[in-house]
One Martini backbone bead per residue (centre of mass of N, CA, C, O) as a GRO file, in nm:
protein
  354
    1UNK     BB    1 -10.756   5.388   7.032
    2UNK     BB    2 -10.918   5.301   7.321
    3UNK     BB    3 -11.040   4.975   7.381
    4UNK     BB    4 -11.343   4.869   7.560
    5UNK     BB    5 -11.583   4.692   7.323
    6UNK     BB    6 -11.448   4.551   7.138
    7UNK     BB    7 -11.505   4.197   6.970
    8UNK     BB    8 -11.222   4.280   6.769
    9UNK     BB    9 -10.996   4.284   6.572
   10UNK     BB   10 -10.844   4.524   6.400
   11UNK     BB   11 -10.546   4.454   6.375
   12UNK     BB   12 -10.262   4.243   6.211
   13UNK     BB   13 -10.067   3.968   6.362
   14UNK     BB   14  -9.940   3.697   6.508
   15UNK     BB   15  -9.631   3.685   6.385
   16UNK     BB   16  -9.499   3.833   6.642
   17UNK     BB   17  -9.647   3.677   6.894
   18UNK     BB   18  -9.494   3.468   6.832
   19UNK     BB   19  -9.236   3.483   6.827
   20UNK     BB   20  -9.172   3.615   7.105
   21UNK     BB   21  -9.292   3.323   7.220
   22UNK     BB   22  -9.034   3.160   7.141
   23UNK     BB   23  -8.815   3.335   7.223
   24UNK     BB   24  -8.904   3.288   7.563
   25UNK     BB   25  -8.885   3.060   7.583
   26UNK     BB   26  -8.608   2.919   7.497
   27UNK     BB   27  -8.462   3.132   7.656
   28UNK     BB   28  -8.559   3.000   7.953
   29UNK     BB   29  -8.492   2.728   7.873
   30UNK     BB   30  -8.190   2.745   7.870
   31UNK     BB   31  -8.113   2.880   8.150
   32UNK     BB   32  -8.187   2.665   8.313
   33UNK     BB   33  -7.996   2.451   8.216
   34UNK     BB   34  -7.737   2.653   8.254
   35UNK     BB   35  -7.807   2.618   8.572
   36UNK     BB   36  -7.762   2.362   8.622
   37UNK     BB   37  -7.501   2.267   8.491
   38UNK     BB   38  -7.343   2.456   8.679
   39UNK     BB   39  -7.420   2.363   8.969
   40UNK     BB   40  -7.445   2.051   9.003
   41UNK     BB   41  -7.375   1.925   9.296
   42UNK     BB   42  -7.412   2.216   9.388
   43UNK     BB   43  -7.527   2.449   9.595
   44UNK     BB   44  -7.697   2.705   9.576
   45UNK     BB   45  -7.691   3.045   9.574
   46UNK     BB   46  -7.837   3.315   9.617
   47UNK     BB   47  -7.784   3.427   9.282
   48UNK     BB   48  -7.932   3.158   9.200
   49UNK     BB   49  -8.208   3.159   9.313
   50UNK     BB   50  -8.299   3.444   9.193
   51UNK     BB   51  -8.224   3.378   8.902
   52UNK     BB   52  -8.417   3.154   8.884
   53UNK     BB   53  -8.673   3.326   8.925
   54UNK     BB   54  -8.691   3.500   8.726
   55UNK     BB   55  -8.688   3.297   8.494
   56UNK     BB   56  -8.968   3.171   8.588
   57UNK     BB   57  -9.102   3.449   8.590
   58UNK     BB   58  -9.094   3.481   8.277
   59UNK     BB   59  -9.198   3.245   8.178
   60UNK     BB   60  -9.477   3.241   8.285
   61UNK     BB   61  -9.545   3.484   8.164
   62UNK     BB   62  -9.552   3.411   7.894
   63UNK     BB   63  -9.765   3.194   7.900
   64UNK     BB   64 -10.013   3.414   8.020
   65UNK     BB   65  -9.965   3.628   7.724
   66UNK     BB   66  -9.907   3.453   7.415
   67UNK     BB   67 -10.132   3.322   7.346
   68UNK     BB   68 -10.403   3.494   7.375
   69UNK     BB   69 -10.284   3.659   7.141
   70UNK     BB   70 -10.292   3.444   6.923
   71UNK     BB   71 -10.571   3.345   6.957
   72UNK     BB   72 -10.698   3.637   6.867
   73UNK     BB   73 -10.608   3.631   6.586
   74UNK     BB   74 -10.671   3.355   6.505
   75UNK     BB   75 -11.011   3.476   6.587
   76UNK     BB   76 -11.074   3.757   6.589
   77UNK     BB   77 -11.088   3.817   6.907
   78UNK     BB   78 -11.073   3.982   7.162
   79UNK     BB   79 -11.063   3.980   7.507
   80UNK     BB   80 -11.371   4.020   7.512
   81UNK     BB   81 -11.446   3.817   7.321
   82UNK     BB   82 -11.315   3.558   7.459
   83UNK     BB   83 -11.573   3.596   7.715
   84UNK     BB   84 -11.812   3.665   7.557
   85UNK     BB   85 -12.078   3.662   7.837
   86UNK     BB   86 -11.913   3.788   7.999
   87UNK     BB   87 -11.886   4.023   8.225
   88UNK     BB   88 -11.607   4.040   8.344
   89UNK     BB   89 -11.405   3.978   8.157
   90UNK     BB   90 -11.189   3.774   8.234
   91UNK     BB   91 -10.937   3.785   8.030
   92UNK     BB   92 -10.888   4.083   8.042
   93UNK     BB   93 -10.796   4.044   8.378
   94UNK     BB   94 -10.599   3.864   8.325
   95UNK     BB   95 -10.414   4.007   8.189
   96UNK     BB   96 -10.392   4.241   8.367
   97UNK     BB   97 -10.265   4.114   8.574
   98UNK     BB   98  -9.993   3.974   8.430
   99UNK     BB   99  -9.871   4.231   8.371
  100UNK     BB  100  -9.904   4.367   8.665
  101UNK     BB  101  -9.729   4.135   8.824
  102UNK     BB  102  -9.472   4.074   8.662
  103UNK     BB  103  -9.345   4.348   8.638
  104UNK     BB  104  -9.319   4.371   8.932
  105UNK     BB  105  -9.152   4.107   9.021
  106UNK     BB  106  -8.887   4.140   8.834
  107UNK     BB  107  -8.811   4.445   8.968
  108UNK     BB  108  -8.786   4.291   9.236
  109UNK     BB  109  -8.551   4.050   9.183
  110UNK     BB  110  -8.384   4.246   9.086
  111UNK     BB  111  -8.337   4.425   9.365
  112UNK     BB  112  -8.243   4.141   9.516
  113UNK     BB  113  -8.003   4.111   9.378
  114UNK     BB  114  -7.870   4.386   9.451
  115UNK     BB  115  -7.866   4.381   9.694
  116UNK     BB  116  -7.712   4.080   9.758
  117UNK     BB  117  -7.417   4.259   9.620
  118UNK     BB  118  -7.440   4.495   9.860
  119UNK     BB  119  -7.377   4.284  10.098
  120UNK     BB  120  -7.148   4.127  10.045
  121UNK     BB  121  -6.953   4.406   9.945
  122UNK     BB  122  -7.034   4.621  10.190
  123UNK     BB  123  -7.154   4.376  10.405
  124UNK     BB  124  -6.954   4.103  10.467
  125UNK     BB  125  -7.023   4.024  10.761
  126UNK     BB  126  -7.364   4.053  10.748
  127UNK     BB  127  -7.379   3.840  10.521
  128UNK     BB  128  -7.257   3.595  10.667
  129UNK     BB  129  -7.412   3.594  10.946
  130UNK     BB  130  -7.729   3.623  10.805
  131UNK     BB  131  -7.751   3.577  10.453
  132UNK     BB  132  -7.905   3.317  10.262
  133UNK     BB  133  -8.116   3.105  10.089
  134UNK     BB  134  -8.377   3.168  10.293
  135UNK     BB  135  -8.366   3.467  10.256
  136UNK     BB  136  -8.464   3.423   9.956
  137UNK     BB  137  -8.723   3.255   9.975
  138UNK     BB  138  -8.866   3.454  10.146
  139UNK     BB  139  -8.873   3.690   9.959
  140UNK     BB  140  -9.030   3.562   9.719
  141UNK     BB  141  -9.290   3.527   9.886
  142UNK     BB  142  -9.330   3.846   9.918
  143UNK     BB  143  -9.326   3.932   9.638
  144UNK     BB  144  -9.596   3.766   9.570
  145UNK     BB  145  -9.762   3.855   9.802
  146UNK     BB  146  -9.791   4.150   9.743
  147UNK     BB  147  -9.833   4.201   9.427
  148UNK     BB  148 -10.099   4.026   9.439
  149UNK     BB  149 -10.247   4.220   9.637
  150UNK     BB  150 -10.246   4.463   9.444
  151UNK     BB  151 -10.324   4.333   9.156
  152UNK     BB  152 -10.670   4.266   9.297
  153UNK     BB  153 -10.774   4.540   9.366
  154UNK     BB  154 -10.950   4.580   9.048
  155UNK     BB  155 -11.158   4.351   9.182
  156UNK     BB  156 -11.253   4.612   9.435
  157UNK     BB  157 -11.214   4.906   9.239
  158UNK     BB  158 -10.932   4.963   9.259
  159UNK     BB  159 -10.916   5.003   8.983
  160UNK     BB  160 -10.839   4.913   8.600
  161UNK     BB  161 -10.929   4.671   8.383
  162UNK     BB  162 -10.867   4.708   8.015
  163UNK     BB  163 -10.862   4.747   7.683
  164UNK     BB  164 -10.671   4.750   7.388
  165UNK     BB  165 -10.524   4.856   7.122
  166UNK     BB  166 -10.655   4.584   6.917
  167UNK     BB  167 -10.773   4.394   7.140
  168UNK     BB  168 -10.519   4.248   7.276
  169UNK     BB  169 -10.502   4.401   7.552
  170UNK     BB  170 -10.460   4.408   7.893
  171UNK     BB  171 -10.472   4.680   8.151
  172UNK     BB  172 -10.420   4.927   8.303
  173UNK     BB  173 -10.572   5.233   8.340
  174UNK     BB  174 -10.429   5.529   8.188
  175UNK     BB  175 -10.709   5.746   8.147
  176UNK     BB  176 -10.813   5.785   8.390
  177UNK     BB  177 -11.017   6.043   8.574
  178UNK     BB  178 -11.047   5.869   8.840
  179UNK     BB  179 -10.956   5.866   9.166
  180UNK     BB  180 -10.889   5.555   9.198
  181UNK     BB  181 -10.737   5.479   8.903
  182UNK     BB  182 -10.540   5.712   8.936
  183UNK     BB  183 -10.388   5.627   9.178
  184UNK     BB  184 -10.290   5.365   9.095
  185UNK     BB  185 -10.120   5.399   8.843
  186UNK     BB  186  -9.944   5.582   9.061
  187UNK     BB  187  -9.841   5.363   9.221
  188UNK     BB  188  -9.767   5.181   8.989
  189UNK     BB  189  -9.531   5.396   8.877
  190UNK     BB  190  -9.366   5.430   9.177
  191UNK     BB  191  -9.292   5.193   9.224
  192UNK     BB  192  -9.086   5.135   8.969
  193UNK     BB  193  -8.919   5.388   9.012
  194UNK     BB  194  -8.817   5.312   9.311
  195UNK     BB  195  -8.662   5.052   9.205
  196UNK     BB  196  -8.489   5.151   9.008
  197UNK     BB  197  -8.320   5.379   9.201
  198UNK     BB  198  -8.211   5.149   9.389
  199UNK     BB  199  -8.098   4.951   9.181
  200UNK     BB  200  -7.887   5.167   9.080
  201UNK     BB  201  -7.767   5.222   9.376
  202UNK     BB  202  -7.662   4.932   9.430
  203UNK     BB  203  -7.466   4.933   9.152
  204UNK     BB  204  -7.283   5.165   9.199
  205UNK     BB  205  -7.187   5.057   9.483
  206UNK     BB  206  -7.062   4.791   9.381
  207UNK     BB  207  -6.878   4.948   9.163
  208UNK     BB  208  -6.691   5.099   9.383
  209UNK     BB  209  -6.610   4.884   9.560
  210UNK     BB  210  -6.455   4.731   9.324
  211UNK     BB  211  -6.228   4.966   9.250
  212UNK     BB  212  -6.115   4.911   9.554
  213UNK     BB  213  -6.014   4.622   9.519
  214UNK     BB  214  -5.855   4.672   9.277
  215UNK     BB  215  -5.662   4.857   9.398
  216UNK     BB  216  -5.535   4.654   9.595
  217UNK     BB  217  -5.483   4.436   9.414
  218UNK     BB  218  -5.257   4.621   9.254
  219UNK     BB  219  -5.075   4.699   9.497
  220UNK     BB  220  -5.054   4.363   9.617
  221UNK     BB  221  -5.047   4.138   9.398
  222UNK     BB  222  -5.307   3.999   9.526
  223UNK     BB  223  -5.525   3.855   9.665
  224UNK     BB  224  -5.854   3.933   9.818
  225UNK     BB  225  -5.962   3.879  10.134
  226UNK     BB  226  -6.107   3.800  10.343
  227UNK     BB  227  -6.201   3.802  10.688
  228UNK     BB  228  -6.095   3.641  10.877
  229UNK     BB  229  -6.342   3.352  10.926
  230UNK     BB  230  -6.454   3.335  10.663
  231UNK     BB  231  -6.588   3.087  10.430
  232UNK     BB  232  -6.495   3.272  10.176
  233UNK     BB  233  -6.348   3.380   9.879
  234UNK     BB  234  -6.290   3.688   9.716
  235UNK     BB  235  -6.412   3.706   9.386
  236UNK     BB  236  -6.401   3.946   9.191
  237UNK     BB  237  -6.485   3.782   8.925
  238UNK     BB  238  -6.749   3.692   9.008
  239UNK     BB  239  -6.881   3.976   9.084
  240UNK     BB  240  -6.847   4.136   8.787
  241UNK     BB  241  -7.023   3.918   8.653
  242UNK     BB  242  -7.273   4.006   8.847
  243UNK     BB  243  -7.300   4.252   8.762
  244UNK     BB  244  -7.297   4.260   8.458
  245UNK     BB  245  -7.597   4.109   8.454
  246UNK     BB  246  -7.761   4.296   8.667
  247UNK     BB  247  -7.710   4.516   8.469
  248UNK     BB  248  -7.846   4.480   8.213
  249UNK     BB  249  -8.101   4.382   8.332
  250UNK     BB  250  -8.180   4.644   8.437
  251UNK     BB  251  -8.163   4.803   8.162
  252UNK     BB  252  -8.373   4.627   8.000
  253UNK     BB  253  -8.601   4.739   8.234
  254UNK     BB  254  -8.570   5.037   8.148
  255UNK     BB  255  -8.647   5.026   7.848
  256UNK     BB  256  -8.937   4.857   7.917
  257UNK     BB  257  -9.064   5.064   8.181
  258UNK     BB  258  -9.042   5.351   8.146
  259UNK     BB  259  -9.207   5.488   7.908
  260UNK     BB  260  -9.446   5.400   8.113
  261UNK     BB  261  -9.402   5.550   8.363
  262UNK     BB  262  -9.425   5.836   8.201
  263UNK     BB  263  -9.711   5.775   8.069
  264UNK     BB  264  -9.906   5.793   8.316
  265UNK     BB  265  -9.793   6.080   8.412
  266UNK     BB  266  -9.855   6.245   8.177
  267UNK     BB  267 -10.170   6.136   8.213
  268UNK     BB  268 -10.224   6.274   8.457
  269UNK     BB  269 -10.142   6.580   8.463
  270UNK     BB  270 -10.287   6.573   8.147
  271UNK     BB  271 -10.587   6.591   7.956
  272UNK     BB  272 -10.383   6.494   7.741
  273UNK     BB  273 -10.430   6.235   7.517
  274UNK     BB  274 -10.169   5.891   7.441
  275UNK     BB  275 -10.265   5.643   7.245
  276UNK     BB  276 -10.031   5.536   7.087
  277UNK     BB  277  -9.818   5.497   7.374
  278UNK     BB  278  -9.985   5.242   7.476
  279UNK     BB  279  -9.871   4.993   7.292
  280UNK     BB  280  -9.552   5.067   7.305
  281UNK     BB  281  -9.545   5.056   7.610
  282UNK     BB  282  -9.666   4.751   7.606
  283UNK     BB  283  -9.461   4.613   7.430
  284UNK     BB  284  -9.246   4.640   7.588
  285UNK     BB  285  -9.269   4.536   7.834
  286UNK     BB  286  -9.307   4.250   7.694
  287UNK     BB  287  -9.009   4.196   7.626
  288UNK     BB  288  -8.854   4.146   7.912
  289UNK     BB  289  -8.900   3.829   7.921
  290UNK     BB  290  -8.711   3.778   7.682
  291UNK     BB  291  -8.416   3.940   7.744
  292UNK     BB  292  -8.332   3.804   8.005
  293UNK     BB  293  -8.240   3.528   7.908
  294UNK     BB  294  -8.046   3.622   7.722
  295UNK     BB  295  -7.853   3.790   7.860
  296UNK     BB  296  -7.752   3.546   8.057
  297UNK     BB  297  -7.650   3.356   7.819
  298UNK     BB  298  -7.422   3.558   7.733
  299UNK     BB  299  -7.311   3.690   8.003
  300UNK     BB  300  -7.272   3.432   8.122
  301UNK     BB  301  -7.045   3.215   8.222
  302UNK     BB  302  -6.753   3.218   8.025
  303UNK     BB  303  -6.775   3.513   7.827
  304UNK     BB  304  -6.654   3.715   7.997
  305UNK     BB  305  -6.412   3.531   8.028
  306UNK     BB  306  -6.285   3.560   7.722
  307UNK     BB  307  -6.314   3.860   7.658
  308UNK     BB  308  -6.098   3.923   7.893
  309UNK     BB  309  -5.885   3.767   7.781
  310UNK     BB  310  -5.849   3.910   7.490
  311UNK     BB  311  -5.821   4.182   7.573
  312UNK     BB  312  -5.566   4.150   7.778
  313UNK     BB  313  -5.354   3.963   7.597
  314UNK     BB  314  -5.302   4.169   7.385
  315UNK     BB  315  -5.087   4.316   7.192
  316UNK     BB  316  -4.838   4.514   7.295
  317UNK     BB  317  -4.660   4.836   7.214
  318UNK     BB  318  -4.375   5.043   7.209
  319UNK     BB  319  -4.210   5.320   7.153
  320UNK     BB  320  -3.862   5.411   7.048
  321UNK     BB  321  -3.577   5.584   6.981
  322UNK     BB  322  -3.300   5.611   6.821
  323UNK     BB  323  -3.042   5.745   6.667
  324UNK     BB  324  -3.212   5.830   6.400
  325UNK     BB  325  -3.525   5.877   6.481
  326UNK     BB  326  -3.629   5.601   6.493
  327UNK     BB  327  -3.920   5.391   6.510
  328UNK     BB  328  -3.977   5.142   6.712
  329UNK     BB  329  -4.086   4.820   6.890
  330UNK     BB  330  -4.177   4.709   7.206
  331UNK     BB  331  -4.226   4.525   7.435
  332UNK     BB  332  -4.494   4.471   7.699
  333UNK     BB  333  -4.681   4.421   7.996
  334UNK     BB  334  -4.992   4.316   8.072
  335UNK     BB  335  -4.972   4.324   8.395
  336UNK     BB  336  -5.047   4.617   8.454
  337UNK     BB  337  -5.344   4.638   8.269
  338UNK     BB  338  -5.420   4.301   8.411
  339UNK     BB  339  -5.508   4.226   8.676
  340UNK     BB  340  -5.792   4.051   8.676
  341UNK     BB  341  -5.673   3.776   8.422
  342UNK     BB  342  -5.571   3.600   8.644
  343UNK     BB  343  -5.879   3.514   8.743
  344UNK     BB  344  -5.992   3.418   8.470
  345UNK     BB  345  -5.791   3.185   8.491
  346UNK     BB  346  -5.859   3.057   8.790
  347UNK     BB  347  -6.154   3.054   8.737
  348UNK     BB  348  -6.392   2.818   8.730
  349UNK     BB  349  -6.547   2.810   8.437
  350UNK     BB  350  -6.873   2.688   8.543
  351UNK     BB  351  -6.934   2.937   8.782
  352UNK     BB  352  -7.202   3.052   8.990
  353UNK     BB  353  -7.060   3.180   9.258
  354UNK     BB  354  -6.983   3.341   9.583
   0.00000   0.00000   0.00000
């Protein structure tokens, strides 16, 4: 059941909190080293301010919530116990802001990046021209500030940070039938609903996009072209690479965030709770920012393209019949098969920039 008011540990661990806080930290430290790394002494582009920013806020936040849970446990104390004689319960109200605030902002700039990918492939005049870096922090910026406005409206009646089973939690209030708290979490998650939703139709587009430029390039078997005037050209290679990141980053807050959004609707809908499903929500939830940047490290190049390059590159065969009726094997070209490994060949190893 959800715990209100109990100032000890129900049950538990520290031993998956560190795990998590050591996984999440790590995987933070090593993505950043790699985005500096690979940008050398060349400026940002804007899909690499954006991911640096997802990457800081990520490791932030697993800052702001994996000591005070390691904290709990190994004091026995619940974060309403760590808050003391605090009537506002500050420790308690710091995690659920902490909770609802990563959250909003992770799912922001992940729709952030789709967009970025959306006007780059769908309208590249208007990408070139309007643009730029500073159009990432200047985003980054509102995204920060819209997310903190919602998420302290619960420090003034609107909504409320409550604490869960086993008192190492706490979140906004999933189960309140008061009609302010009800509003509130379901603001809450058509929020991130409608970022998701978004976020997939903009990934889909830039997959249509891309699906043109290969056919253009398989047909014309030469490098495709911004429109003369343009600052640079469009590695295709690059874009491909920019999608399969962004696109895994998006699959996993799909699955760390969608069960809560669910789990939210589900309870304003229907009388009967389901407190079971409050802790396992918050679990995965808390999951994205260590899976963030594992991710990144993983599918970030050079990584794709040596598996594209293994993949394109292996031997294929032909069977053809001779005159006795024996199948014999003929060698055949790779390149009608993998017009995109040329791309991978000649494309700068350590490069993340469109």
């Amino acid at each position: 059941p959800r715990v209100s008011q109990c100032s000890t540990v129900l049950s538990g661990t520290p031993t998956t909190s560190a795990i998590m806080f050591s996984a999440g930290v790590l995987g933070n430290v090593v993505a950043l080293v790699l985005l500096k790394i690979r940008r050398k002494n060349q400026s940002a582009s804007l899909f690499q301010v954006l991911v640096t920013a997802l990457i800081i806020t990520d490791l932030v936040g697993t800052f702001s919530v994996s000591p005070l849970v390691i904290t709990a446990y190994s004091r026995n104390q619940s974060m309403i116990g760590l808050s003391g004689n605090d009537s506002n319960n500050t420790i308690c109200s710091h995690f659920g802001f902490a909770m609802t605030f990563f959250s909003l902002v992770t799912l922001a700039l992940l729709l952030s990046m789709a967009l970025e990918r959306w006007f780059s492939i769908g309208l590249p005049y208007f990408y070139e021209r309007h643009i730029n870096t500073r159009c990432g922090y200047v985003a980054i910026i509102l995204i920060y500030l819209v997310c903190t406005l919602f998420c302290v409206t619960p420090f003034f009646g609107f909504g409320r940070y409550v604490q869960y089973c086993p008192g190492t939690w706490c979140f906004i209030d999933m189960n309140s039938d008061e009609l302010g708290h009800k509003v509130y979490k379901n603001i809450y998650a058509s929020c991130l609903l409608a970022m998701i939703v978004c976020t997939v139709l903009c990934n889909a587009s830039v997959i249509y996009h891309l699906l043109l430029m290969y056919r253009r390039r398989k047909a014309n078997r030469s490098s495709f072209r911004r429109p003369k005037g343009s600052k640079r050209s469009l590695s295709l290679t690059k874009e491909v690479e920019h999608l399969v990141l962004l696109g895994f980053m998006t699959i996993a807050f799909l699955i760390c965030s969608l069960p809560l959004v669910i789990h939210v609707y589900i309870s304003s809908s229907r009388d009967t709770k389901y407190p079971a499903m409050d802790l396992t929500a918050l679990l995965l939830l808390s999951m994205n920012p260590i899976i963030d940047p594992w991710v990144f490290i993983i599918l970030s190049p050079p990584v794709p393209r040596l598996l594209w390059g293994v993949i394109c590159h292996a031997p294929r065969s032909q069977h053809s019949h001779d005159k006795l009726g024996m199948t014999r094997p003929q060698p055949t070209n790779n390149k009608d098969h993998c017009i995109l490994s040329e791309s991978f060949q000649t494309s700068p190893p350590i490069e993340l920039q469109t």
